[in-house]
PDB file of C-alpha atoms in Angstrom:
ATOM      1  CA  MET A   1     -39.264  81.908  85.579  1.00 94.00           C
ATOM      2  CA  ARG A   2     -42.140  80.384  84.491  1.00 97.00           C
ATOM      3  CA  THR A   3     -41.958  77.836  81.068  1.00 98.00           C
ATOM      4  CA  LEU A   4     -44.228  75.806  79.270  1.00 98.00           C
ATOM      5  CA  GLY A   5     -43.916  72.275  77.446  1.00 98.00           C
ATOM      6  CA  ILE A   6     -46.680  71.574  74.594  1.00 96.00           C
ATOM      7  CA  ASP A   7     -46.428  68.335  72.551  1.00 95.00           C
ATOM      8  CA  ILE A   8     -49.187  68.434  70.222  1.00 92.00           C
ATOM      9  CA  GLY A   9     -49.728  64.451  68.680  1.00 86.00           C
ATOM     10  CA  SER A  10     -51.368  62.798  66.260  1.00 79.00           C
ATOM     11  CA  THR A  11     -53.929  61.510  68.610  1.00 80.00           C
ATOM     12  CA  THR A  12     -53.136  63.508  72.557  1.00 88.00           C
ATOM     13  CA  SER A  13     -51.849  66.480  73.827  1.00 92.00           C
ATOM     14  CA  LYS A  14     -49.880  67.166  76.664  1.00 94.00           C
ATOM     15  CA  CYS A  15     -48.767  69.967  78.483  1.00 96.00           C
ATOM     16  CA  VAL A  16     -46.239  69.909  81.243  1.00 98.00           C
ATOM     17  CA  LEU A  17     -45.460  73.689  83.429  1.00 98.00           C
ATOM     18  CA  LEU A  18     -42.414  74.052  84.298  1.00 97.00           C
ATOM     19  CA  GLU A  19     -40.654  76.187  87.103  1.00 96.00           C
ATOM     20  CA  ASN A  20     -37.236  77.592  87.526  1.00 95.00           C
ATOM     21  CA  GLY A  21     -36.680  74.397  84.903  1.00 94.00           C
ATOM     22  CA  GLU A  22     -37.090  71.918  87.518  1.00 92.00           C
ATOM     23  CA  HIS A  23     -39.638  71.615  89.221  1.00 95.00           C
ATOM     24  CA  ILE A  24     -43.021  70.274  87.646  1.00 96.00           C
ATOM     25  CA  ILE A  25     -45.336  72.685  88.574  1.00 96.00           C
ATOM     26  CA  GLY A  26     -48.950  71.198  86.267  1.00 95.00           C
ATOM     27  CA  SER A  27     -48.912  68.862  83.786  1.00 96.00           C
ATOM     28  CA  GLU A  28     -52.297  67.442  81.806  1.00 94.00           C
ATOM     29  CA  LEU A  29     -52.485  65.305  78.285  1.00 93.00           C
ATOM     30  CA  LEU A  30     -56.453  65.825  76.449  1.00 90.00           C
ATOM     31  CA  VAL A  31     -56.749  62.799  73.796  1.00 83.00           C
ATOM     32  CA  ALA A  32     -57.901  64.720  71.033  1.00 69.00           C
ATOM     33  CA  GLY A  33     -58.134  64.379  67.458  1.00 57.00           C
ATOM     34  CA  ILE A  34     -55.108  66.014  64.695  1.00 55.00           C
ATOM     35  CA  GLY A  35     -54.489  70.391  65.216  1.00 58.00           C
ATOM     36  CA  THR A  36     -54.219  72.457  67.945  1.00 61.00           C
ATOM     37  CA  ILE A  37     -57.628  72.622  69.427  1.00 74.00           C
ATOM     38  CA  GLY A  38     -57.100  70.008  71.938  1.00 83.00           C
ATOM     39  CA  ALA A  39     -53.644  72.316  72.661  1.00 88.00           C
ATOM     40  CA  GLY A  40     -55.123  75.445  73.179  1.00 90.00           C
ATOM     41  CA  LYS A  41     -57.902  73.811  75.501  1.00 91.00           C
ATOM     42  CA  ILE A  42     -54.804  72.007  77.687  1.00 92.00           C
ATOM     43  CA  MET A  43     -52.841  74.982  78.359  1.00 94.00           C
ATOM     44  CA  GLU A  44     -56.098  76.710  79.759  1.00 94.00           C
ATOM     45  CA  VAL A  45     -56.216  74.013  82.006  1.00 94.00           C
ATOM     46  CA  VAL A  46     -52.700  73.868  83.218  1.00 96.00           C
ATOM     47  CA  LEU A  47     -52.507  77.249  83.571  1.00 96.00           C
ATOM     48  CA  LYS A  48     -56.425  77.503  85.332  1.00 95.00           C
ATOM     49  CA  LYS A  49     -55.329  75.027  87.641  1.00 95.00           C
ATOM     50  CA  ALA A  50     -51.359  76.886  88.611  1.00 95.00           C
ATOM     51  CA  GLN A  51     -53.899  80.372  88.628  1.00 96.00           C
ATOM     52  CA  LEU A  52     -51.676  81.539  86.735  1.00 96.00           C
ATOM     53  CA  THR A  53     -52.286  83.189  82.990  1.00 96.00           C
ATOM     54  CA  LEU A  54     -50.202  84.033  79.849  1.00 96.00           C
ATOM     55  CA  SER A  55     -48.818  86.982  80.104  1.00 95.00           C
ATOM     56  CA  GLU A  56     -46.802  85.230  83.750  1.00 96.00           C
ATOM     57  CA  ILE A  57     -45.223  82.208  81.245  1.00 97.00           C
ATOM     58  CA  ASP A  58     -42.010  83.459  80.337  1.00 97.00           C
ATOM     59  CA  PHE A  59     -41.409  81.490  77.020  1.00 97.00           C
ATOM     60  CA  VAL A  60     -44.239  78.403  75.360  1.00 97.00           C
ATOM     61  CA  MET A  61     -42.426  75.742  73.105  1.00 98.00           C
ATOM     62  CA  ALA A  62     -44.546  73.569  71.081  1.00 96.00           C
ATOM     63  CA  THR A  63     -43.466  69.751  69.878  1.00 95.00           C
ATOM     64  CA  GLY A  64     -44.975  66.940  67.663  1.00 90.00           C
ATOM     65  CA  TYR A  65     -47.352  66.749  64.869  1.00 84.00           C
ATOM     66  CA  GLY A  66     -48.737  70.556  65.037  1.00 86.00           C
ATOM     67  CA  ARG A  67     -45.963  72.439  67.009  1.00 91.00           C
ATOM     68  CA  ARG A  68     -45.748  74.635  63.507  1.00 89.00           C
ATOM     69  CA  ASN A  69     -49.373  75.871  64.238  1.00 87.00           C
ATOM     70  CA  PHE A  70     -49.959  76.438  67.360  1.00 92.00           C
ATOM     71  CA  GLU A  71     -50.105  80.236  67.812  1.00 91.00           C
ATOM     72  CA  PRO A  72     -49.290  80.950  71.453  1.00 93.00           C
ATOM     73  CA  ALA A  73     -45.911  79.145  71.328  1.00 95.00           C
ATOM     74  CA  ASN A  74     -43.234  81.049  70.802  1.00 96.00           C
ATOM     75  CA  SER A  75     -40.753  78.840  69.536  1.00 96.00           C
ATOM     76  CA  GLU A  76     -41.319  74.942  68.189  1.00 96.00           C
ATOM     77  CA  LEU A  77     -38.242  72.495  68.487  1.00 96.00           C
ATOM     78  CA  SER A  78     -38.600  68.884  67.281  1.00 92.00           C
ATOM     79  CA  GLU A  79     -39.969  65.421  69.156  1.00 91.00           C
ATOM     80  CA  LEU A  80     -36.550  63.864  68.626  1.00 92.00           C
ATOM     81  CA  SER A  81     -34.594  66.546  70.932  1.00 92.00           C
ATOM     82  CA  CYS A  82     -37.733  66.911  73.427  1.00 94.00           C
ATOM     83  CA  HIS A  83     -38.312  63.258  73.991  1.00 93.00           C
ATOM     84  CA  ALA A  84     -34.653  62.872  74.702  1.00 94.00           C
ATOM     85  CA  LYS A  85     -34.541  65.941  77.641  1.00 94.00           C
ATOM     86  CA  GLY A  86     -37.648  65.144  79.534  1.00 95.00           C
ATOM     87  CA  VAL A  87     -36.213  61.138  79.069  1.00 95.00           C
ATOM     88  CA  LEU A  88     -32.636  62.639  80.803  1.00 94.00           C
ATOM     89  CA  PHE A  89     -34.608  64.717  82.774  1.00 94.00           C
ATOM     90  CA  LYS A  90     -35.753  61.565  85.072  1.00 93.00           C
ATOM     91  CA  ASN A  91     -33.179  59.579  84.274  1.00 94.00           C
ATOM     92  CA  PRO A  92     -29.708  60.978  83.361  1.00 94.00           C
ATOM     93  CA  LEU A  93     -28.594  57.344  82.861  1.00 96.00           C
ATOM     94  CA  VAL A  94     -30.702  56.718  79.502  1.00 97.00           C
ATOM     95  CA  ARG A  95     -28.478  55.957  76.379  1.00 97.00           C
ATOM     96  CA  THR A  96     -31.224  54.617  74.357  1.00 97.00           C
ATOM     97  CA  ILE A  97     -35.327  55.628  74.209  1.00 97.00           C
ATOM     98  CA  ILE A  98     -37.769  54.107  72.444  1.00 96.00           C
ATOM     99  CA  ASP A  99     -41.008  56.179  71.401  1.00 93.00           C
ATOM    100  CA  ILE A 100     -43.376  54.551  70.679  1.00 89.00           C
ATOM    101  CA  GLY A 101     -46.660  57.432  69.812  1.00 82.00           C
ATOM    102  CA  GLY A 102     -49.778  57.062  67.836  1.00 79.00           C
ATOM    103  CA  GLN A 103     -48.463  57.435  64.614  1.00 79.00           C
ATOM    104  CA  ASP A 104     -44.155  56.843  64.718  1.00 85.00           C
ATOM    105  CA  ALA A 105     -42.133  54.960  66.419  1.00 89.00           C
ATOM    106  CA  LYS A 106     -39.257  56.404  66.464  1.00 92.00           C
ATOM    107  CA  VAL A 107     -35.594  54.934  68.460  1.00 96.00           C
ATOM    108  CA  LEU A 108     -32.495  57.326  69.888  1.00 96.00           C
ATOM    109  CA  ARG A 109     -29.822  56.865  70.743  1.00 96.00           C
ATOM    110  CA  ILE A 110     -28.403  59.505  72.861  1.00 94.00           C
ATOM    111  CA  ASN A 111     -24.715  59.955  74.852  1.00 90.00           C
ATOM    112  CA  ASP A 112     -23.152  61.120  78.072  1.00 83.00           C
ATOM    113  CA  LYS A 113     -23.935  64.914  77.080  1.00 80.00           C
ATOM    114  CA  GLY A 114     -27.301  63.542  76.077  1.00 81.00           C
ATOM    115  CA  ILE A 115     -26.237  64.232  72.550  1.00 87.00           C
ATOM    116  CA  LEU A 116     -28.288  62.745  70.057  1.00 90.00           C
ATOM    117  CA  GLU A 117     -26.135  60.197  68.267  1.00 92.00           C
ATOM    118  CA  ASN A 118     -28.170  58.844  65.782  1.00 94.00           C
ATOM    119  CA  PHE A 119     -32.091  57.940  65.031  1.00 94.00           C
ATOM    120  CA  MET A 120     -34.162  55.878  62.403  1.00 92.00           C
ATOM    121  CA  MET A 121     -38.008  56.550  62.761  1.00 89.00           C
ATOM    122  CA  ASN A 122     -40.855  54.231  61.172  1.00 82.00           C
ATOM    123  CA  ASP A 123     -43.439  57.496  60.115  1.00 63.00           C
ATOM    124  CA  LYS A 124     -44.827  55.247  56.459  1.00 63.00           C
ATOM    125  CA  CYS A 125     -46.844  52.725  58.243  1.00 67.00           C
ATOM    126  CA  ALA A 126     -49.068  52.178  61.325  1.00 65.00           C
ATOM    127  CA  ALA A 127     -48.007  48.659  62.029  1.00 67.00           C
ATOM    128  CA  GLY A 128     -45.784  49.398  64.893  1.00 72.00           C
ATOM    129  CA  THR A 129     -47.094  52.051  66.703  1.00 78.00           C
ATOM    130  CA  GLY A 130     -50.591  53.134  69.402  1.00 81.00           C
ATOM    131  CA  ARG A 131     -52.801  53.461  66.062  1.00 82.00           C
ATOM    132  CA  PHE A 132     -51.863  49.569  64.844  1.00 83.00           C
ATOM    133  CA  LEU A 133     -53.239  48.815  68.380  1.00 86.00           C
ATOM    134  CA  ASP A 134     -56.568  51.249  68.072  1.00 85.00           C
ATOM    135  CA  VAL A 135     -57.530  49.543  65.716  1.00 84.00           C
ATOM    136  CA  MET A 136     -57.031  46.355  66.481  1.00 85.00           C
ATOM    137  CA  ALA A 137     -58.356  46.520  70.015  1.00 86.00           C
ATOM    138  CA  ASN A 138     -61.091  48.292  68.225  1.00 85.00           C
ATOM    139  CA  ILE A 139     -61.898  44.688  66.472  1.00 85.00           C
ATOM    140  CA  LEU A 140     -61.782  42.587  69.303  1.00 86.00           C
ATOM    141  CA  GLN A 141     -63.943  44.603  71.108  1.00 85.00           C
ATOM    142  CA  ILE A 142     -61.597  45.418  74.472  1.00 85.00           C
ATOM    143  CA  PRO A 143     -60.626  48.680  75.535  1.00 82.00           C
ATOM    144  CA  ILE A 144     -57.143  49.334  74.430  1.00 78.00           C
ATOM    145  CA  ASN A 145     -55.944  49.743  78.290  1.00 78.00           C
ATOM    146  CA  GLU A 146     -56.936  46.169  78.715  1.00 82.00           C
ATOM    147  CA  LEU A 147     -54.524  44.567  76.694  1.00 84.00           C
ATOM    148  CA  GLU A 148     -51.484  44.006  78.432  1.00 83.00           C
ATOM    149  CA  LYS A 149     -54.277  41.857  81.302  1.00 85.00           C
ATOM    150  CA  SER A 150     -55.578  39.707  78.209  1.00 83.00           C
ATOM    151  CA  ALA A 151     -52.152  39.117  76.548  1.00 85.00           C
ATOM    152  CA  GLU A 152     -51.149  37.293  79.926  1.00 86.00           C
ATOM    153  CA  LEU A 153     -53.650  34.815  79.397  1.00 82.00           C
ATOM    154  CA  ALA A 154     -51.673  33.661  76.543  1.00 86.00           C
ATOM    155  CA  GLU A 155     -50.313  29.870  76.477  1.00 87.00           C
ATOM    156  CA  LYS A 156     -48.973  30.769  72.888  1.00 90.00           C
ATOM    157  CA  PRO A 157     -49.346  33.837  71.065  1.00 89.00           C
ATOM    158  CA  ALA A 158     -50.502  33.389  68.203  1.00 88.00           C
ATOM    159  CA  LYS A 159     -48.174  34.537  64.539  1.00 86.00           C
ATOM    160  CA  ILE A 160     -49.309  37.356  63.050  1.00 82.00           C
ATOM    161  CA  SER A 161     -47.248  37.660  59.863  1.00 74.00           C
ATOM    162  CA  SER A 162     -48.186  40.481  58.222  1.00 65.00           C
ATOM    163  CA  THR A 163     -46.550  43.702  58.506  1.00 64.00           C
ATOM    164  CA  CYS A 164     -49.337  45.970  57.336  1.00 72.00           C
ATOM    165  CA  THR A 165     -52.344  46.886  59.370  1.00 72.00           C
ATOM    166  CA  VAL A 166     -54.725  46.275  56.779  1.00 73.00           C
ATOM    167  CA  PHE A 167     -53.952  42.933  56.132  1.00 76.00           C
ATOM    168  CA  ALA A 168     -53.438  41.855  59.912  1.00 79.00           C
ATOM    169  CA  GLU A 169     -56.971  43.040  60.658  1.00 80.00           C
ATOM    170  CA  SER A 170     -57.529  40.840  58.408  1.00 84.00           C
ATOM    171  CA  GLU A 171     -55.783  38.248  59.567  1.00 86.00           C
ATOM    172  CA  VAL A 172     -56.540  38.751  63.012  1.00 87.00           C
ATOM    173  CA  ILE A 173     -60.511  38.300  61.890  1.00 87.00           C
ATOM    174  CA  SER A 174     -59.327  34.434  60.836  1.00 88.00           C
ATOM    175  CA  GLN A 175     -57.305  33.836  63.433  1.00 87.00           C
ATOM    176  CA  LEU A 176     -60.432  34.359  65.380  1.00 87.00           C
ATOM    177  CA  ALA A 177     -63.083  32.908  63.421  1.00 87.00           C
ATOM    178  CA  SER A 178     -60.660  29.869  63.461  1.00 87.00           C
ATOM    179  CA  GLY A 179     -61.172  29.575  66.832  1.00 90.00           C
ATOM    180  CA  GLU A 180     -58.036  30.600  68.316  1.00 89.00           C
ATOM    181  CA  THR A 181     -58.585  32.511  71.895  1.00 90.00           C
ATOM    182  CA  VAL A 182     -58.842  36.336  72.282  1.00 89.00           C
ATOM    183  CA  GLY A 183     -55.451  36.557  74.963  1.00 90.00           C
ATOM    184  CA  ASN A 184     -53.105  34.168  72.256  1.00 91.00           C
ATOM    185  CA  VAL A 185     -54.134  36.887  69.582  1.00 90.00           C
ATOM    186  CA  ILE A 186     -53.635  40.108  71.233  1.00 90.00           C
ATOM    187  CA  ALA A 187     -50.276  38.691  72.641  1.00 92.00           C
ATOM    188  CA  GLY A 188     -49.838  37.754  69.029  1.00 90.00           C
ATOM    189  CA  ILE A 189     -50.235  41.065  68.705  1.00 89.00           C
ATOM    190  CA  CYS A 190     -48.722  42.764  71.201  1.00 90.00           C
ATOM    191  CA  ASN A 191     -45.249  40.221  70.145  1.00 90.00           C
ATOM    192  CA  SER A 192     -45.830  41.865  65.766  1.00 87.00           C
ATOM    193  CA  VAL A 193     -45.453  45.582  67.770  1.00 89.00           C
ATOM    194  CA  ALA A 194     -42.287  44.799  69.421  1.00 91.00           C
ATOM    195  CA  SER A 195     -40.681  42.947  66.260  1.00 89.00           C
ATOM    196  CA  ARG A 196     -40.755  45.333  63.693  1.00 88.00           C
ATOM    197  CA  VAL A 197     -39.698  48.440  66.764  1.00 92.00           C
ATOM    198  CA  ALA A 198     -37.020  45.814  67.786  1.00 93.00           C
ATOM    199  CA  GLY A 199     -36.320  45.899  64.329  1.00 91.00           C
ATOM    200  CA  LEU A 200     -35.645  49.816  64.388  1.00 92.00           C
ATOM    201  CA  ALA A 201     -34.580  49.682  67.808  1.00 94.00           C
ATOM    202  CA  LYS A 202     -31.310  46.933  66.225  1.00 94.00           C
ATOM    203  CA  ARG A 203     -30.351  49.123  63.436  1.00 93.00           C
ATOM    204  CA  VAL A 204     -29.882  51.854  65.913  1.00 94.00           C
ATOM    205  CA  GLY A 205     -27.931  50.434  68.055  1.00 93.00           C
ATOM    206  CA  ILE A 206     -28.750  49.601  71.298  1.00 93.00           C
ATOM    207  CA  GLU A 207     -27.157  51.254  74.409  1.00 94.00           C
ATOM    208  CA  GLU A 208     -28.220  50.550  77.987  1.00 95.00           C
ATOM    209  CA  GLU A 209     -30.339  52.166  80.317  1.00 96.00           C
ATOM    210  CA  VAL A 210     -32.869  51.821  78.113  1.00 97.00           C
ATOM    211  CA  PHE A 211     -36.242  54.120  78.356  1.00 97.00           C
ATOM    212  CA  MET A 212     -40.143  53.925  76.733  1.00 96.00           C
ATOM    213  CA  SER A 213     -41.652  57.481  76.285  1.00 94.00           C
ATOM    214  CA  GLY A 214     -44.850  57.556  74.660  1.00 88.00           C
ATOM    215  CA  GLY A 215     -48.626  56.432  74.850  1.00 86.00           C
ATOM    216  CA  VAL A 216     -46.892  52.783  74.169  1.00 89.00           C
ATOM    217  CA  ALA A 217     -44.935  52.526  76.705  1.00 91.00           C
ATOM    218  CA  GLN A 218     -48.347  52.446  78.729  1.00 88.00           C
ATOM    219  CA  ASN A 219     -48.762  48.896  77.588  1.00 89.00           C
ATOM    220  CA  GLY A 220     -47.152  46.322  80.015  1.00 90.00           C
ATOM    221  CA  GLY A 221     -47.587  43.655  76.848  1.00 90.00           C
ATOM    222  CA  VAL A 222     -45.206  45.091  74.210  1.00 92.00           C
ATOM    223  CA  ARG A 223     -42.159  46.855  76.896  1.00 93.00           C
ATOM    224  CA  LYS A 224     -42.298  42.404  77.133  1.00 92.00           C
ATOM    225  CA  ALA A 225     -42.263  41.845  74.222  1.00 92.00           C
ATOM    226  CA  LEU A 226     -39.849  44.346  73.401  1.00 94.00           C
ATOM    227  CA  GLU A 227     -37.313  43.210  76.398  1.00 96.00           C
ATOM    228  CA  LYS A 228     -37.873  39.694  75.114  1.00 94.00           C
ATOM    229  CA  GLU A 229     -36.823  41.247  71.144  1.00 94.00           C
ATOM    230  CA  LEU A 230     -33.576  43.219  72.265  1.00 96.00           C
ATOM    231  CA  LYS A 231     -32.507  41.069  75.325  1.00 95.00           C
ATOM    232  CA  VAL A 232     -32.593  44.183  77.476  1.00 96.00           C
ATOM    233  CA  PRO A 233     -34.773  45.421  80.873  1.00 96.00           C
ATOM    234  CA  ILE A 234     -36.385  48.472  79.604  1.00 97.00           C
ATOM    235  CA  GLN A 235     -37.828  51.005  82.128  1.00 96.00           C
ATOM    236  CA  TRP A 236     -40.953  52.722  81.696  1.00 95.00           C
ATOM    237  CA  SER A 237     -42.677  55.722  83.714  1.00 93.00           C
ATOM    238  CA  GLU A 238     -46.376  56.238  83.935  1.00 91.00           C
ATOM    239  CA  THR A 239     -45.265  59.820  82.466  1.00 93.00           C
ATOM    240  CA  SER A 240     -43.473  57.828  80.548  1.00 94.00           C
ATOM    241  CA  GLN A 241     -46.472  59.845  77.704  1.00 93.00           C
ATOM    242  CA  MET A 242     -45.620  63.359  78.467  1.00 96.00           C
ATOM    243  CA  MET A 243     -41.798  62.998  78.245  1.00 96.00           C
ATOM    244  CA  GLY A 244     -42.236  65.346  74.680  1.00 95.00           C
ATOM    245  CA  ALA A 245     -44.080  68.062  76.863  1.00 96.00           C
ATOM    246  CA  LEU A 246     -41.251  67.792  79.458  1.00 97.00           C
ATOM    247  CA  GLY A 247     -37.919  68.244  77.250  1.00 96.00           C
ATOM    248  CA  ALA A 248     -40.227  71.122  75.283  1.00 97.00           C
ATOM    249  CA  ALA A 249     -40.429  72.975  79.011  1.00 98.00           C
ATOM    250  CA  ILE A 250     -37.311  72.367  79.510  1.00 97.00           C
ATOM    251  CA  SER A 251     -35.996  73.815  76.659  1.00 96.00           C
ATOM    252  CA  ALA A 252     -38.443  76.756  76.772  1.00 97.00           C
ATOM    253  CA  TYR A 253     -36.363  77.289  79.878  1.00 97.00           C
ATOM    254  CA  GLU A 254     -32.643  77.073  78.513  1.00 95.00           C
ATOM    255  CA  GLN A 255     -33.940  79.597  75.776  1.00 94.00           C
ATOM    256  CA  VAL A 256     -34.748  82.472  78.228  1.00 93.00           C
ATOM    257  CA  LYS A 257     -31.473  80.903  79.900  1.00 90.00           C
ATOM    258  CA  LYS A 258     -29.889  81.957  76.778  1.00 86.00           C
ATOM    259  CA  GLU A 259     -31.554  84.675  75.906  1.00 87.00           C
ATOM    260  CA  ARG A 260     -31.471  86.992  79.405  1.00 84.00           C
ATOM    261  CA  CYS A 261     -27.948  85.264  79.978  1.00 78.00           C
ATOM    262  CA  ILE A 262     -28.327  84.640  83.205  1.00 62.00           C
TER     263      ILE A 262
END
């Protein structure tokens, strides 16, 4: 049985192809804007590499921002459920999931049966999200994937007090103009994101083990700052950004089993 999960995010589309609910036989990520064009392209790429056609896929499950508008999908599911399933597939012992995406940040607490017990989401402001980091990287004219290295050079992280992206942008420019080092500013930016997300996590209630999903999980500066704020180790994976798509593929498999009474 083959199922496909597709996570249509605000800045990227992710796709995972699963066989028999446990073997990943294909996965891809494509940076794309809002809409489902990127999702369609990435699905084609995954199917082509697996030498399969859409008609050979038993079920397609969509999740993420664009999940309701992706016509090839057989059904759609919230990213909360999908991230939980994807992370538990990687590590069944995880009880808290921190997901920082392009436009929002979510903290989920799940029990030993994988059931969502509590969650908090920041989707009203870009602060504490991947978008915030993108804006700051653009100001500093540094590639987003190099922020971690620059943050490691910090001697004393700058204080970014503004909680609004627009005001924080002005604050960063002012600090640089005052002679603050780039490393200190970047470390301050990472600390600012971590502080915002830690606030959500503390309201949810942190329970170990903790796993970080979403694209920002790849930023070691933010991860380390979060560990310091929460005083717990944070797990992550090179495939952290694929957790939503993986969970969607698993959910698709479970749906087919239910329909066929397997």
